[in-house]
Coordinates of C-alpha atoms and ligand atoms in Angstrom, one line a residue:
M943 CA 112.9 102.4 90.6
N944 CA 114.4 105.3 89.5
W945 CA 114.7 106.4 86.5
V946 CA 117.6 103.9 84.2
S947 CA 119.1 105.1 80.9
P948 CA 117.9 102.6 77.4
A949 CA 121.2 101.4 77.6
R950 CA 121.2 101.0 81.5
L951 CA 119.1 98.7 81.6
N952 CA 119.9 97.1 78.2
A953 CA 123.5 96.4 79.6
M954 CA 122.0 95.0 83.1
G955 CA 119.9 92.0 80.0
I956 CA 116.8 93.7 81.1
L957 CA 114.0 93.2 78.6
G958 CA 111.7 96.0 77.4
M959 CA 108.0 96.1 75.9
N960 CA 109.3 96.7 72.6
R961 CA 111.2 94.0 72.5
R962 CA 109.1 91.5 74.0
N963 CA 106.6 92.1 71.9
I964 CA 108.9 91.9 68.6
Q965 CA 110.9 89.0 69.1
L966 CA 109.7 87.2 71.8
I967 CA 105.8 87.3 71.6
A968 CA 106.1 88.2 67.0
G969 CA 109.0 85.6 66.8
H970 CA 108.0 83.1 69.6
N971 CA 104.7 82.6 69.5
P972 CA 102.7 82.1 66.5
R973 CA 98.7 84.0 66.5
R974 CA 97.1 80.6 65.4
L975 CA 97.8 79.7 68.4
Y976 CA 96.8 82.3 70.8
P977 CA 93.4 80.9 71.0
L978 CA 94.7 78.3 72.7
V979 CA 95.6 80.3 75.6
D980 CA 93.8 83.0 75.5
N981 CA 90.5 81.1 76.3
K982 CA 90.5 79.1 79.6
L983 CA 88.9 77.1 78.5
K984 CA 90.4 75.9 75.2
T985 CA 93.4 75.5 78.1
K986 CA 91.5 73.6 80.2
Q987 CA 90.5 71.3 77.7
L988 CA 93.4 71.4 75.9
A989 CA 95.1 70.6 80.0
A990 CA 92.9 67.6 80.2
A991 CA 93.8 66.3 77.2
F992 CA 97.5 66.0 77.9
G993 CA 97.1 64.8 81.0
I994 CA 98.0 68.4 83.4
P995 CA 95.9 68.9 86.6
T996 CA 93.7 72.4 86.9
P997 CA 90.6 73.2 88.9
T998 CA 87.7 71.6 88.3
L999 CA 85.4 72.8 86.0
R1000 CA 81.5 73.2 87.8
F1001 CA 79.7 74.6 85.0
V1002 CA 80.5 76.9 81.7
V1003 CA 77.6 79.4 81.4
T1004 CA 77.4 80.6 77.8
A1005 CA 74.2 82.1 77.3
Q1006 CA 71.5 85.1 79.0
H1007 CA 68.6 82.8 79.4
E1008 CA 70.3 80.4 81.6
I1009 CA 71.6 82.5 84.5
R1010 CA 67.8 82.8 86.0
E1011 CA 68.1 79.3 87.1
I1012 CA 71.4 79.4 88.1
R1013 CA 71.0 79.5 92.0
K1014 CA 70.5 75.9 91.9
K1015 CA 73.9 75.0 90.4
F1016 CA 75.4 77.5 92.8
E1017 CA 74.3 75.7 96.1
K1018 CA 75.6 71.7 95.5
I1019 CA 79.3 73.7 95.0
E1020 CA 80.9 75.4 98.8
G1021 CA 83.0 77.8 97.2
F1022 CA 84.0 78.8 93.9
A1023 CA 85.4 80.9 91.4
I1024 CA 83.3 82.5 88.4
K1025 CA 85.6 83.5 85.5
P1026 CA 85.2 85.3 82.7
A1027 CA 87.0 82.7 79.4
K1028 CA 88.5 85.6 77.6
G1029 CA 89.4 87.6 80.6
F1030 CA 92.5 89.2 82.3
G1031 CA 94.6 90.6 84.8
G1032 CA 92.0 89.0 87.4
K1033 CA 89.5 91.5 85.8
G1034 CA 85.7 90.2 86.6
I1035 CA 87.4 87.1 88.4
L1036 CA 84.7 86.5 91.8
V1037 CA 86.0 84.2 94.2
I1038 CA 83.0 82.6 96.3
S1039 CA 84.2 81.0 99.5
S1040 CA 80.5 79.7 100.6
F1041 CA 76.8 80.3 100.7
R1042 CA 75.2 80.9 103.8
E1043 CA 71.4 82.6 104.7
N1044 CA 70.9 83.2 101.2
A1045 CA 74.0 84.9 101.0
F1046 CA 77.4 84.3 98.3
I1047 CA 80.4 85.0 101.0
K1048 CA 83.6 86.6 99.4
T1049 CA 87.0 85.4 100.5
S1050 CA 87.0 88.7 101.9
G1051 CA 83.9 88.6 103.9
V1052 CA 81.6 90.8 101.9
K1053 CA 78.2 89.6 101.2
L1054 CA 76.9 89.3 97.5
G1055 CA 72.9 87.9 96.9
E1056 CA 71.4 86.1 93.9
K1057 CA 70.9 89.1 91.8
D1058 CA 75.1 90.3 92.1
I1059 CA 76.0 87.1 91.4
Q1060 CA 73.3 87.2 88.1
R1061 CA 74.1 90.8 87.4
H1062 CA 77.8 89.2 87.2
L1063 CA 77.5 86.5 85.0
S1064 CA 75.7 89.1 82.9
N1065 CA 78.4 91.3 82.1
I1066 CA 80.8 88.5 82.0
I1067 CA 78.3 87.4 78.6
A1068 CA 77.9 90.7 77.5
G1069 CA 82.0 90.6 77.2
L1070 CA 82.7 93.2 79.9
Y1071 CA 86.1 92.0 81.2
S1072 CA 86.5 90.1 77.3
L1073 CA 89.9 91.1 75.5
A1074 CA 88.3 92.4 72.3
G1075 CA 85.3 93.3 74.8
T1076 CA 83.8 90.4 72.5
P1077 CA 80.9 88.4 73.7
D1078 CA 82.0 85.8 76.2
V1079 CA 81.3 82.8 78.4
A1080 CA 81.7 82.8 82.0
L1081 CA 83.8 79.5 84.1
V1082 CA 82.0 78.5 87.0
E1083 CA 85.2 76.3 88.9
D1084 CA 85.7 75.1 92.0
I1085 CA 87.6 77.3 94.8
I1086 CA 90.9 76.5 95.3
Q1087 CA 92.6 75.5 98.1
M1088 CA 95.6 77.0 99.7
D1089 CA 97.9 75.1 100.6
P1090 CA 98.9 76.0 104.6
L1091 CA 102.2 76.4 103.7
F1092 CA 101.0 80.3 102.8
N1093 CA 99.2 81.5 105.9
G1094 CA 100.3 84.5 106.5
Y1095 CA 102.0 85.5 103.6
S1096 CA 98.8 85.8 101.4
Y1097 CA 95.5 88.1 102.7
Q1098 CA 91.9 86.4 101.9
G1099 CA 93.1 84.7 98.3
I1100 CA 95.3 82.3 96.4
P1101 CA 98.9 83.0 95.5
D1102 CA 100.5 82.0 92.8
I1103 CA 103.5 80.8 91.4
R1104 CA 104.3 82.3 87.9
V1105 CA 107.0 80.5 85.5
I1106 CA 108.5 82.2 82.6
V1107 CA 108.7 79.3 80.1
F1108 CA 111.1 79.6 76.9
K1109 CA 111.2 77.1 74.0
G1110 CA 110.2 74.7 76.5
Y1111 CA 113.0 76.1 79.4
P1112 CA 111.9 77.6 82.5
V1113 CA 113.8 80.8 83.0
M1114 CA 112.0 83.4 85.7
A1115 CA 110.1 82.7 88.7
M1116 CA 107.6 84.7 90.8
L1117 CA 104.8 84.3 93.7
R1118 CA 102.6 86.5 93.2
L1119 CA 100.6 87.0 96.8
T1120 CA 97.3 88.1 97.4
T1121 CA 96.7 91.7 99.7
K1122 CA 93.4 93.6 100.5
A1123 CA 94.0 96.0 97.6
S1124 CA 93.6 92.5 95.0
D1125 CA 90.4 91.4 96.4
G1126 CA 91.7 87.7 97.1
K1127 CA 93.3 87.9 92.7
A1128 CA 97.3 86.9 92.5
N1129 CA 97.2 89.7 90.2
L1130 CA 100.2 92.5 90.2
H1131 CA 98.3 95.3 88.6
Q1132 CA 95.6 95.0 91.1
G1133 CA 97.2 95.3 93.4
A1134 CA 99.0 91.9 95.0
V1135 CA 102.6 91.7 95.9
G1136 CA 105.4 89.8 93.8
L1137 CA 108.3 87.7 94.9
G1138 CA 111.1 86.9 92.8
L1139 CA 111.8 83.4 93.4
D1140 CA 114.8 81.7 92.9
I1141 CA 114.6 79.7 89.8
V1142 CA 117.3 76.7 90.6
T1143 CA 115.4 76.5 94.3
G1144 CA 112.4 77.5 95.0
K1145 CA 113.8 80.4 97.3
G1146 CA 112.3 83.8 97.7
L1147 CA 114.4 86.9 97.2
R1148 CA 113.2 90.4 96.9
A1149 CA 109.4 91.3 96.9
L1150 CA 107.1 94.2 95.0
Q1151 CA 103.8 95.8 95.4
F1152 CA 103.1 98.7 93.3
G1153 CA 106.0 98.7 91.9
R1154 CA 107.7 99.7 95.2
P1155 CA 110.4 97.4 97.5
V1156 CA 108.3 96.0 100.5
L1157 CA 110.3 94.0 103.3
V1158 CA 106.8 92.6 105.0
H1159 CA 103.2 91.9 104.1
P1160 CA 100.9 94.4 104.1
D1161 CA 98.0 93.5 105.6
T1162 CA 99.1 90.5 107.4
R1163 CA 103.0 92.1 108.1
N1164 CA 105.0 88.8 108.0
P1165 CA 107.6 89.6 106.7
L1166 CA 108.7 88.2 103.2
D1167 CA 111.7 86.4 103.6
G1168 CA 112.0 83.1 104.5
V1169 CA 109.9 81.9 102.0
N1170 CA 110.9 78.5 100.7
I1171 CA 108.6 77.0 97.8
P1172 CA 108.5 72.9 98.7
D1173 CA 108.7 70.3 95.4
W1174 CA 110.2 73.3 93.1
E1175 CA 111.4 70.7 90.4
N1176 CA 107.9 69.0 89.9
I1177 CA 106.6 73.1 90.0
L1178 CA 108.9 73.7 86.7
N1179 CA 107.9 70.6 85.1
L1180 CA 104.1 71.0 85.2
A1181 CA 105.0 74.9 83.9
A1182 CA 107.4 73.4 81.1
G1183 CA 105.2 70.6 80.0
C1184 CA 102.9 73.6 78.7
H1185 CA 105.0 74.2 75.7
E1186 CA 104.4 70.4 74.1
M1187 CA 100.8 71.5 75.1
T1188 CA 100.2 74.3 73.5
G1189 CA 103.1 74.9 71.1
L1190 CA 104.2 78.3 72.5
G1191 CA 107.7 79.4 72.5
Y1192 CA 107.0 82.0 75.3
I1193 CA 105.0 81.7 77.7
G1194 CA 104.3 83.0 81.3
A1195 CA 103.1 79.6 83.2
D1196 CA 101.0 80.1 86.8
I1197 CA 100.7 77.6 88.9
V1198 CA 98.7 77.6 92.0
L1199 CA 99.6 74.7 94.8
D1200 CA 96.5 73.2 96.4
K1201 CA 96.1 71.9 100.2
D1202 CA 94.9 68.4 98.9
R1203 CA 95.3 68.4 94.9
G1204 CA 99.1 69.7 94.9
P1205 CA 100.2 71.7 92.1
L1206 CA 97.7 72.8 89.5
L1207 CA 97.9 75.2 86.6
L1208 CA 95.6 78.0 87.0
E1209 CA 96.0 79.9 83.2
L1210 CA 98.9 80.9 80.1
N1211 CA 100.1 84.1 79.3
A1212 CA 101.3 84.9 75.7
R1213 CA 102.3 87.9 76.7
P1214 CA 103.6 88.3 80.4
G1215 CA 104.3 91.2 82.2
L1216 CA 107.9 92.6 82.7
A1217 CA 107.9 93.2 86.5
I1218 CA 108.9 90.0 87.1
Q1219 CA 112.8 91.0 86.3
M1220 CA 112.3 93.8 88.8
T1221 CA 111.2 91.1 91.9
N1222 CA 114.0 89.0 90.5
G1223 CA 116.8 91.7 90.3
E1224 CA 117.7 89.7 87.1
G1225 CA 116.4 90.7 83.5
L1226 CA 115.1 88.3 81.3
L1227 CA 117.2 89.1 78.2
I1228 CA 120.4 87.4 79.1
R1229 CA 119.1 84.2 80.0
L1230 CA 116.7 84.0 76.9
R1231 CA 120.3 83.8 74.9
K1232 CA 121.8 80.7 77.0
I1233 CA 118.6 79.2 76.4
E1234 CA 118.7 80.3 73.2
A1235 CA 122.3 78.5 73.1
I1236 CA 121.0 75.0 73.9
A1237 CA 117.9 74.8 72.8
G1238 CA 118.3 73.2 69.4
K1239 CA 118.4 69.5 71.1
M1240 CA 115.0 67.9 71.3
R1241 CA 114.3 67.2 74.9
S1242 CA 112.0 65.7 76.8
T1243 CA 110.1 67.8 79.8
R1244 CA 111.9 66.6 82.1
E1245 CA 115.1 66.3 80.4
R1246 CA 114.3 70.2 79.6
V1247 CA 114.1 71.4 83.2
A1248 CA 117.1 69.4 84.7
C1249 CA 119.3 71.2 81.6
A1250 CA 118.4 74.7 83.0
L1251 CA 118.7 74.1 86.4
D1252 CA 121.7 72.9 85.8
L1253 CA 122.6 76.0 83.8
F1254 CA 121.3 78.2 85.9
R1255 CA 123.2 77.1 89.3
R1256 CA 126.5 76.9 87.1
D1257 CA 125.5 80.7 86.5
Q1258 CA 125.2 81.2 90.4
K1259 CA 128.2 79.1 91.3
S1260 CA 130.3 81.5 89.8
S1261 CA 128.5 85.2 90.0
Ligands
ADP2449 N1 89.8 78.9 91.3 C1 89.7 79.6 92.3 N2 90.0 79.5 93.6 C2 90.5 80.5 94.0 N3 91.1 81.5 93.4 C3 91.2 82.3 92.2 C4 90.9 81.4 91.5 N4 91.3 80.8 90.0 C5 91.5 82.0 90.4 N5 91.7 82.4 91.6 C6 92.4 84.1 91.7 O1 92.4 85.1 91.0 C7 93.2 84.9 90.1 C8 94.1 84.9 88.5 O2 93.3 84.0 87.7 P1 93.7 83.4 86.2 O3 92.5 82.5 86.4 O4 95.1 83.7 86.6 O5 92.5 84.6 85.0 P2 93.9 85.6 84.9 O6 93.9 85.8 83.4 O7 93.4 87.3 85.1 O8 94.8 86.9 85.7 C9 94.4 83.9 90.3 O9 96.0 84.3 90.3 C10 93.5 83.8 92.2 O10 94.4 84.3 92.6
MG2450 MG1 96.8 84.8 86.0

């Protein structure tokens, strides 16, 4: 994007880093609640208590001495993801799709030996990928089975849907597609494609990779128009329910669509990135202010989603 003056960005309602950090994150996300989302194990436990489905947790590796005997545990599962509980931005996540002839095979086809897996677990526990560099634990969960809907749209990995939820109301969404560059992870900084989604309908808007517009998926060459997420309201309900679950006023919920289990909560972010605005061609501020104006009343999750859909639908009609 060309340089645009701060005054112009403001007029467009683009939310900047300072305001996000000061007003939204500090103002709506009490610090004591951060561990609930900065630690994926805690998020999973909390989600289970609230009846929110997540990818199945197989086991947790908490100490270096457990690593030597780990192979037996892995042989029992067909595909899995290893991730640092306190990781972020896709760092330290290893997605293994199968185990054949003594090799663990990544979604990219690259083969890893037992030693590689052990080293990776050891690095996670030592805190190599943890937010503050503090010791961590490694989660091993089932691999998500991609909904065939995304065939041709995602390369060697599982796309996820990021929904920004403000005071429990969904305000903006984006689909993140894995690419060769992103190594099977749907994180924008790793090279995933972000495709804005119409908050009212779940239809694709515009796509960016590394901050630049793209019209086709960089690896599959599939055109990126025509994306239309089915069962959209259900996905918004799942995301909006994470407000009650955490008590956080401003969150980014990452949701995946599993072929067999349907929408699952992958993780929550208390400091969601701002690039979502570029994929929507619209700033967050105007939408946040509109929610602010209606959010006083107590409403159930479903009522809030219906309310937000109504509000943004009316906006679209009048513009
Ligand atoms: N169980 C899994 N199966 C397949 N892919 C996964 C799994 N867990 C994570 N991924 C991939 O890694 C990405 C990042 O995972 P996530 O749990 O959101 O961690 P982070 O906090 O690092 O973003 C996901 O968007 C997805 O593409
Ligand atoms: Mg994530």
